mmCIF file of C-alpha atoms in Angstrom:
data_model
loop_
_atom_site.group_PDB
_atom_site.id
_atom_site.type_symbol
_atom_site.label_atom_id
_atom_site.label_comp_id
_atom_site.label_asym_id
_atom_site.label_seq_id
_atom_site.Cartn_x
_atom_site.Cartn_y
_atom_site.Cartn_z
ATOM 1 C CA UNK I 1 95.007 108.492 83.706
ATOM 2 C CA UNK I 2 97.287 108.190 86.682
ATOM 3 C CA UNK I 3 97.520 111.890 87.062
ATOM 4 C CA UNK I 4 93.749 112.331 86.661
ATOM 5 C CA UNK I 5 93.362 110.316 89.809
ATOM 6 C CA UNK I 6 95.950 111.635 91.871
ATOM 7 C CA UNK I 7 95.604 115.126 91.124
ATOM 8 C CA UNK I 8 93.287 116.769 93.554
ATOM 9 C CA UNK I 9 93.724 120.570 92.349
ATOM 10 C CA UNK I 10 90.374 120.390 90.855
ATOM 11 C CA UNK I 11 91.675 122.517 87.857
ATOM 12 C CA UNK I 12 88.739 121.588 85.888
ATOM 13 C CA UNK I 13 85.760 122.961 87.747
ATOM 14 C CA UNK I 14 83.134 120.686 85.889
ATOM 15 C CA UNK I 15 83.031 117.022 85.289
ATOM 16 C CA UNK I 16 84.045 115.831 81.670
ATOM 17 C CA UNK I 17 83.210 112.639 79.961
ATOM 18 C CA UNK I 18 86.028 110.076 80.533
ATOM 19 C CA UNK I 19 86.196 111.597 84.128
ATOM 20 C CA UNK I 20 86.183 109.084 87.152
ATOM 21 C CA UNK I 21 83.417 110.244 89.311
ATOM 22 C CA UNK I 22 81.847 109.512 92.295
ATOM 23 C CA UNK I 23 78.293 110.110 93.626
ATOM 24 C CA UNK I 24 78.071 110.092 97.459
ATOM 25 C CA UNK I 25 74.625 109.844 99.379
ATOM 26 C CA UNK I 26 76.123 109.793 102.523
ATOM 27 C CA UNK I 27 79.663 110.035 104.021
ATOM 28 C CA UNK I 28 79.809 106.216 103.936
ATOM 29 C CA UNK I 29 78.062 105.505 100.763
ATOM 30 C CA UNK I 30 79.971 106.152 97.384
ATOM 31 C CA UNK I 31 79.299 105.157 94.028
ATOM 32 C CA UNK I 32 82.235 105.362 91.669
ATOM 33 C CA UNK I 33 82.351 104.953 87.895
ATOM 34 C CA UNK I 34 83.505 106.753 84.727
ATOM 35 C CA UNK I 35 81.309 109.307 83.029
ATOM 36 C CA UNK I 36 80.255 108.301 79.533
ATOM 37 C CA UNK I 37 77.945 110.139 77.287
ATOM 38 C CA UNK I 38 74.672 108.243 77.112
ATOM 39 C CA UNK I 39 75.681 106.585 80.307
ATOM 40 C CA UNK I 40 73.097 105.923 83.210
ATOM 41 C CA UNK I 41 73.799 105.423 86.823
ATOM 42 C CA UNK I 42 71.370 103.223 88.784
ATOM 43 C CA UNK I 43 70.492 102.339 92.292
ATOM 44 C CA UNK I 44 67.369 101.348 94.225
ATOM 45 C CA UNK I 45 67.370 105.329 95.100
ATOM 46 C CA UNK I 46 66.891 106.271 91.338
ATOM 47 C CA UNK I 47 68.561 106.761 88.072
ATOM 48 C CA UNK I 48 70.728 109.741 87.127
ATOM 49 C CA UNK I 49 71.870 110.108 83.409
ATOM 50 C CA UNK I 50 75.540 110.585 82.993
ATOM 51 C CA UNK I 51 74.829 113.543 80.506
ATOM 52 C CA UNK I 52 73.077 115.304 83.444
ATOM 53 C CA UNK I 53 76.351 115.065 85.457
ATOM 54 C CA UNK I 54 78.787 116.089 82.395
ATOM 55 C CA UNK I 55 79.362 119.757 82.479
ATOM 56 C CA UNK I 56 78.292 119.923 86.168
ATOM 57 C CA UNK I 57 80.246 121.464 88.874
ATOM 58 C CA UNK I 58 82.115 119.066 91.204
ATOM 59 C CA UNK I 59 80.536 119.199 94.442
ATOM 60 C CA UNK I 60 77.149 120.154 93.412
ATOM 61 C CA UNK I 61 73.875 118.381 94.631
ATOM 62 C CA UNK I 62 71.815 116.431 92.186
ATOM 63 C CA UNK I 63 68.716 114.367 92.298
ATOM 64 C CA UNK I 64 67.660 111.051 90.802
ATOM 65 C CA UNK I 65 64.549 110.768 89.172
ATOM 66 C CA UNK I 66 63.112 109.371 92.564
ATOM 67 C CA UNK I 67 64.292 112.668 94.020
ATOM 68 C CA UNK I 68 67.325 111.254 96.049
ATOM 69 C CA UNK I 69 69.777 113.579 97.009
ATOM 70 C CA UNK I 70 73.435 112.798 95.683
ATOM 71 C CA UNK I 71 76.641 114.740 95.686
ATOM 72 C CA UNK I 72 79.043 114.873 92.362
ATOM 73 C CA UNK I 73 82.704 114.488 93.876
ATOM 74 C CA UNK I 74 86.046 113.478 92.527
ATOM 75 C CA UNK I 75 86.837 109.987 94.128
ATOM 76 C CA UNK I 76 89.734 110.098 96.463
ATOM 77 C CA UNK I 77 92.306 107.398 96.576
ATOM 78 C CA UNK I 78 90.688 106.330 99.897
ATOM 79 C CA UNK I 79 87.158 105.856 98.323
ATOM 80 C CA UNK I 80 88.846 104.143 95.478
ATOM 81 C CA UNK I 81 90.140 101.641 97.994
ATOM 82 C CA UNK I 82 87.029 101.359 100.069
ATOM 83 C CA UNK I 83 84.888 100.683 97.136
ATOM 84 C CA UNK I 84 87.215 97.878 95.473
ATOM 85 C CA UNK I 85 85.396 94.871 94.739
ATOM 86 C CA UNK I 86 87.015 91.894 96.625
ATOM 87 C CA UNK I 87 86.743 88.253 97.131
ATOM 88 C CA UNK I 88 89.537 88.365 99.832
ATOM 89 C CA UNK I 89 90.790 90.494 103.033
ATOM 90 C CA UNK I 90 91.837 93.952 101.612
ATOM 91 C CA UNK I 91 94.413 95.922 103.700
ATOM 92 C CA UNK I 92 92.872 98.928 105.101
ATOM 93 C CA UNK I 93 94.132 102.503 104.452
ATOM 94 C CA UNK I 94 95.409 102.986 108.050
ATOM 95 C CA UNK I 95 98.002 100.188 107.435
ATOM 96 C CA UNK I 96 98.372 101.242 103.665
ATOM 97 C CA UNK I 97 99.640 104.688 104.744
ATOM 98 C CA UNK I 98 101.965 103.741 106.981
ATOM 99 C CA UNK I 99 103.318 100.995 104.713
ATOM 100 C CA UNK I 100 104.041 103.690 102.037
ATOM 101 C CA UNK I 101 105.839 105.995 104.450
ATOM 102 C CA UNK I 102 108.101 103.256 106.269
ATOM 103 C CA UNK I 103 108.874 101.594 103.126
ATOM 104 C CA UNK I 104 109.824 104.647 101.234
ATOM 105 C CA UNK I 105 107.099 104.060 98.412
ATOM 106 C CA UNK I 106 106.845 106.870 96.112
ATOM 107 C CA UNK I 107 107.364 108.355 92.604
ATOM 108 C CA UNK I 108 109.844 106.288 90.609
ATOM 109 C CA UNK I 109 109.765 103.161 93.014
ATOM 110 C CA UNK I 110 110.396 99.752 91.558
ATOM 111 C CA UNK I 111 108.808 97.322 93.762
ATOM 112 C CA UNK I 112 107.318 93.521 93.921
ATOM 113 C CA UNK I 113 104.367 92.786 95.590
ATOM 114 C CA UNK I 114 103.229 89.061 96.251
ATOM 115 C CA UNK I 115 99.579 88.110 96.829
ATOM 116 C CA UNK I 116 98.025 90.341 94.600
ATOM 117 C CA UNK I 117 94.538 89.106 95.892
ATOM 118 C CA UNK I 118 91.761 91.735 94.677
ATOM 119 C CA UNK I 119 94.318 94.274 93.724
ATOM 120 C CA UNK I 120 93.224 97.125 96.339
ATOM 121 C CA UNK I 121 97.000 97.580 97.353
ATOM 122 C CA UNK I 122 97.908 97.206 93.840
ATOM 123 C CA UNK I 123 96.099 100.282 92.779
ATOM 124 C CA UNK I 124 97.403 102.452 95.590
ATOM 125 C CA UNK I 125 101.056 101.380 94.612
ATOM 126 C CA UNK I 126 100.408 102.174 91.089
ATOM 127 C CA UNK I 127 99.050 105.689 91.899
ATOM 128 C CA UNK I 128 102.037 106.127 94.257
ATOM 129 C CA UNK I 129 104.990 104.907 92.089
ATOM 130 C CA UNK I 130 103.579 106.945 89.039
ATOM 131 C CA UNK I 131 105.040 106.647 85.231
ATOM 132 C CA UNK I 132 108.563 106.378 86.468
ATOM 133 C CA UNK I 133 108.163 103.564 89.020
ATOM 134 C CA UNK I 134 106.747 100.008 88.428
ATOM 135 C CA UNK I 135 104.966 97.080 90.425
ATOM 136 C CA UNK I 136 105.414 93.618 89.525
ATOM 137 C CA UNK I 137 102.492 91.774 91.252
ATOM 138 C CA UNK I 138 102.580 87.967 91.711
ATOM 139 C CA UNK I 139 99.391 85.694 92.659
ATOM 140 C CA UNK I 140 99.156 82.162 92.697
ATOM 141 C CA UNK I 141 95.627 82.167 91.966
ATOM 142 C CA UNK I 142 94.175 82.827 88.280
ATOM 143 C CA UNK I 143 90.858 84.025 89.331
ATOM 144 C CA UNK I 144 92.400 86.528 91.708
ATOM 145 C CA UNK I 145 94.738 88.030 89.226
ATOM 146 C CA UNK I 146 91.805 88.352 86.706
ATOM 147 C CA UNK I 147 89.702 90.222 89.578
ATOM 148 C CA UNK I 148 92.595 92.516 90.149
ATOM 149 C CA UNK I 149 93.020 93.426 86.662
ATOM 150 C CA UNK I 150 89.364 94.245 86.416
ATOM 151 C CA UNK I 151 89.655 96.762 89.625
ATOM 152 C CA UNK I 152 92.884 98.075 88.141
ATOM 153 C CA UNK I 153 90.625 99.154 85.072
ATOM 154 C CA UNK I 154 88.949 101.520 87.251
ATOM 155 C CA UNK I 155 91.837 103.776 87.141
ATOM 156 C CA UNK I 156 92.486 103.316 83.465
ATOM 157 C CA UNK I 157 94.345 100.075 83.218
ATOM 158 C CA UNK I 158 97.841 101.664 84.301
ATOM 159 C CA UNK I 159 100.982 100.529 82.239
ATOM 160 C CA UNK I 160 103.050 100.462 85.375
ATOM 161 C CA UNK I 161 101.845 97.224 86.675
ATOM 162 C CA UNK I 162 102.657 93.729 85.444
ATOM 163 C CA UNK I 163 101.004 90.947 86.797
ATOM 164 C CA UNK I 164 102.429 87.005 87.239
ATOM 165 C CA UNK I 165 100.217 84.400 87.838
ATOM 166 C CA UNK I 166 102.611 81.706 89.481
ATOM 167 C CA UNK I 167 104.029 80.574 92.703
ATOM 168 C CA UNK I 168 106.811 82.789 94.438
ATOM 169 C CA UNK I 169 108.845 79.699 95.384
ATOM 170 C CA UNK I 170 110.132 79.821 91.993
ATOM 171 C CA UNK I 171 111.695 83.151 92.730
ATOM 172 C CA UNK I 172 111.050 86.502 91.079
ATOM 173 C CA UNK I 173 112.178 87.354 87.448
ATOM 174 C CA UNK I 174 113.360 90.963 88.875
ATOM 175 C CA UNK I 175 116.435 91.905 90.471
ATOM 176 C CA UNK I 176 117.783 95.345 92.308
ATOM 177 C CA UNK I 177 114.059 96.047 93.455
ATOM 178 C CA UNK I 178 113.669 98.980 95.904
ATOM 179 C CA UNK I 179 111.256 97.059 97.804
ATOM 180 C CA UNK I 180 109.311 93.820 98.300
ATOM 181 C CA UNK I 181 105.865 93.472 100.152
ATOM 182 C CA UNK I 182 104.383 89.920 100.533
ATOM 183 C CA UNK I 183 100.683 89.409 101.690
ATOM 184 C CA UNK I 184 101.316 85.977 102.422
ATOM 185 C CA UNK I 185 100.430 83.895 105.195
ATOM 186 C CA UNK I 186 103.986 82.247 105.191
ATOM 187 C CA UNK I 187 106.426 85.103 104.125
ATOM 188 C CA UNK I 188 109.196 83.517 106.142
ATOM 189 C CA UNK I 189 109.371 80.604 103.581
ATOM 190 C CA UNK I 190 110.468 83.145 100.888
ATOM 191 C CA UNK I 191 112.842 85.253 102.347
ATOM 192 C CA UNK I 192 115.794 83.923 100.036
ATOM 193 C CA UNK I 193 113.720 84.712 97.145
ATOM 194 C CA UNK I 194 113.259 88.139 98.855
ATOM 195 C CA UNK I 195 117.003 88.715 99.299
ATOM 196 C CA UNK I 196 117.598 87.937 95.654
ATOM 197 C CA UNK I 197 115.391 90.169 94.383
ATOM 198 C CA UNK I 198 115.996 93.256 96.542
ATOM 199 C CA UNK I 199 118.786 96.062 96.141
ATOM 200 C CA UNK I 200 121.376 95.728 98.891
ATOM 201 C CA UNK I 201 119.881 97.458 102.231
ATOM 202 C CA UNK I 202 116.192 97.393 100.237
ATOM 203 C CA UNK I 203 113.051 97.412 101.949
ATOM 204 C CA UNK I 204 111.141 94.288 103.022
ATOM 205 C CA UNK I 205 107.439 94.413 104.324
ATOM 206 C CA UNK I 206 104.732 92.036 105.204
ATOM 207 C CA UNK I 207 101.422 92.008 106.876
ATOM 208 C CA UNK I 208 100.275 89.240 109.595
ATOM 209 C CA UNK I 209 97.619 88.402 111.639
ATOM 210 C CA UNK I 210 98.550 86.443 114.348
ATOM 211 C CA UNK I 211 101.617 86.638 116.846
ATOM 212 C CA UNK I 212 102.719 82.928 116.346
ATOM 213 C CA UNK I 213 103.257 83.734 112.711
ATOM 214 C CA UNK I 214 105.541 86.887 113.715
ATOM 215 C CA UNK I 215 107.425 84.712 116.104
ATOM 216 C CA UNK I 216 108.662 82.418 113.351
ATOM 217 C CA UNK I 217 109.177 85.272 110.791
ATOM 218 C CA UNK I 218 111.407 86.980 113.254
ATOM 219 C CA UNK I 219 113.781 83.986 113.550
ATOM 220 C CA UNK I 220 114.035 83.238 109.965
ATOM 221 C CA UNK I 221 114.461 86.965 109.101
ATOM 222 C CA UNK I 222 117.568 87.056 111.662
ATOM 223 C CA UNK I 223 118.752 83.637 109.858
ATOM 224 C CA UNK I 224 118.418 85.321 106.670
ATOM 225 C CA UNK I 225 120.547 88.338 107.585
ATOM 226 C CA UNK I 226 117.759 90.933 107.753
ATOM 227 C CA UNK I 227 118.222 93.802 110.282
ATOM 228 C CA UNK I 228 116.544 96.985 111.111
ATOM 229 C CA UNK I 229 113.429 95.079 112.197
ATOM 230 C CA UNK I 230 110.253 96.711 113.306
ATOM 231 C CA UNK I 231 106.886 95.352 114.420
ATOM 232 C CA UNK I 232 103.926 97.664 114.869
ATOM 233 C CA UNK I 233 100.128 97.766 114.847
ATOM 234 C CA UNK I 234 97.995 100.827 113.548
ATOM 235 C CA UNK I 235 95.044 101.531 115.532
ATOM 236 C CA UNK I 236 92.590 104.380 114.148
ATOM 237 C CA UNK I 237 89.319 105.549 115.616
ATOM 238 C CA UNK I 238 86.692 107.750 113.934
ATOM 239 C CA UNK I 239 84.524 110.164 115.802
ATOM 240 C CA UNK I 240 80.786 111.426 115.056
ATOM 241 C CA UNK I 241 81.414 114.776 113.320
ATOM 242 C CA UNK I 242 78.448 116.207 114.986
ATOM 243 C CA UNK I 243 79.127 119.524 117.516
ATOM 244 C CA UNK I 244 76.064 118.327 119.680
ATOM 245 C CA UNK I 245 76.779 114.700 119.923
ATOM 246 C CA UNK I 246 80.774 114.468 119.236
ATOM 247 C CA UNK I 247 81.983 111.304 120.681
ATOM 248 C CA UNK I 248 83.611 108.006 119.006
ATOM 249 C CA UNK I 249 81.480 106.119 116.502
ATOM 250 C CA UNK I 250 79.910 102.814 117.952
ATOM 251 C CA UNK I 251 81.863 100.480 115.920
ATOM 252 C CA UNK I 252 85.843 100.597 115.489
ATOM 253 C CA UNK I 253 88.007 98.550 113.057
ATOM 254 C CA UNK I 254 90.500 97.584 115.530
ATOM 255 C CA UNK I 255 93.294 94.776 114.781
ATOM 256 C CA UNK I 256 93.461 94.425 111.267
ATOM 257 C CA UNK I 257 97.326 92.792 111.568
ATOM 258 C CA UNK I 258 100.824 93.218 112.495
ATOM 259 C CA UNK I 259 102.920 94.910 110.210
ATOM 260 C CA UNK I 260 106.745 93.942 109.717
ATOM 261 C CA UNK I 261 109.489 95.538 108.229
ATOM 262 C CA UNK I 262 113.206 94.635 107.968
ATOM 263 C CA UNK I 263 116.228 95.449 105.519
ATOM 264 C CA UNK I 264 118.675 92.826 104.329
ATOM 265 C CA UNK I 265 122.253 93.570 105.320
ATOM 266 C CA UNK I 266 125.702 92.050 104.494
ATOM 267 C CA UNK I 267 127.758 91.080 107.531
ATOM 268 C CA UNK I 268 131.598 91.155 107.562
ATOM 269 C CA UNK I 269 132.846 87.818 107.175
ATOM 270 C CA UNK I 270 133.744 86.519 110.605
ATOM 271 C CA UNK I 271 136.993 85.645 109.820
ATOM 272 C CA UNK I 272 137.765 89.245 109.027
ATOM 273 C CA UNK I 273 136.513 90.466 112.553
#
């Protein structure tokens, strides 16, 4: 299932039963679902039988029974994240992309995330680390863990994600992790637990919305022997892709949060200096 999502080579020219597919009516309106014989795609713009889509070439235009046009596409990671059902604020793609690079998250990475939420970030992490990696996801609220499980089922219920429904104040079950990311309002309260779970010199990251939270975190990072600390904010602006009216779009998602990264270090004993 993982390879099916991240493989953008389009080796199969046509959509097949069991494929994850997207019907797009505009650039911002994607409907993602799995193709099933006998299934129906239904919106206020009409109905399209799955059987009509199975065997159709990717990129083809198709009309609903009301005559509304859609395009059959393979959904990308961006579309999967954008259409994730959520009860909480999710991280934006602009932030996630930088987090993956900054924290060196890729094939084979074994990491912890705390604050699963709706599981949008969890989906991306699962796709990125592949079968050789593993994501250990902690969430205190049972209803959010259940929602995250349902959202992950969209990409095939991957086996490289393990959920824990508990408070991380008790600590993590894992040791020697490559990375730990906390999506919590008070990450400064759990730095001891983070150090205990990380491999020496591993990657720590978090996202916070306000500067007073960052100030408190920076103080605690120093007290807990974290260095190589970076704080940044990612801004992204879209433009209208029309030759005669090329300009910025009217709305821009500006501040979504501050990203903070650090690495735990072991200092020489003062008596030996």
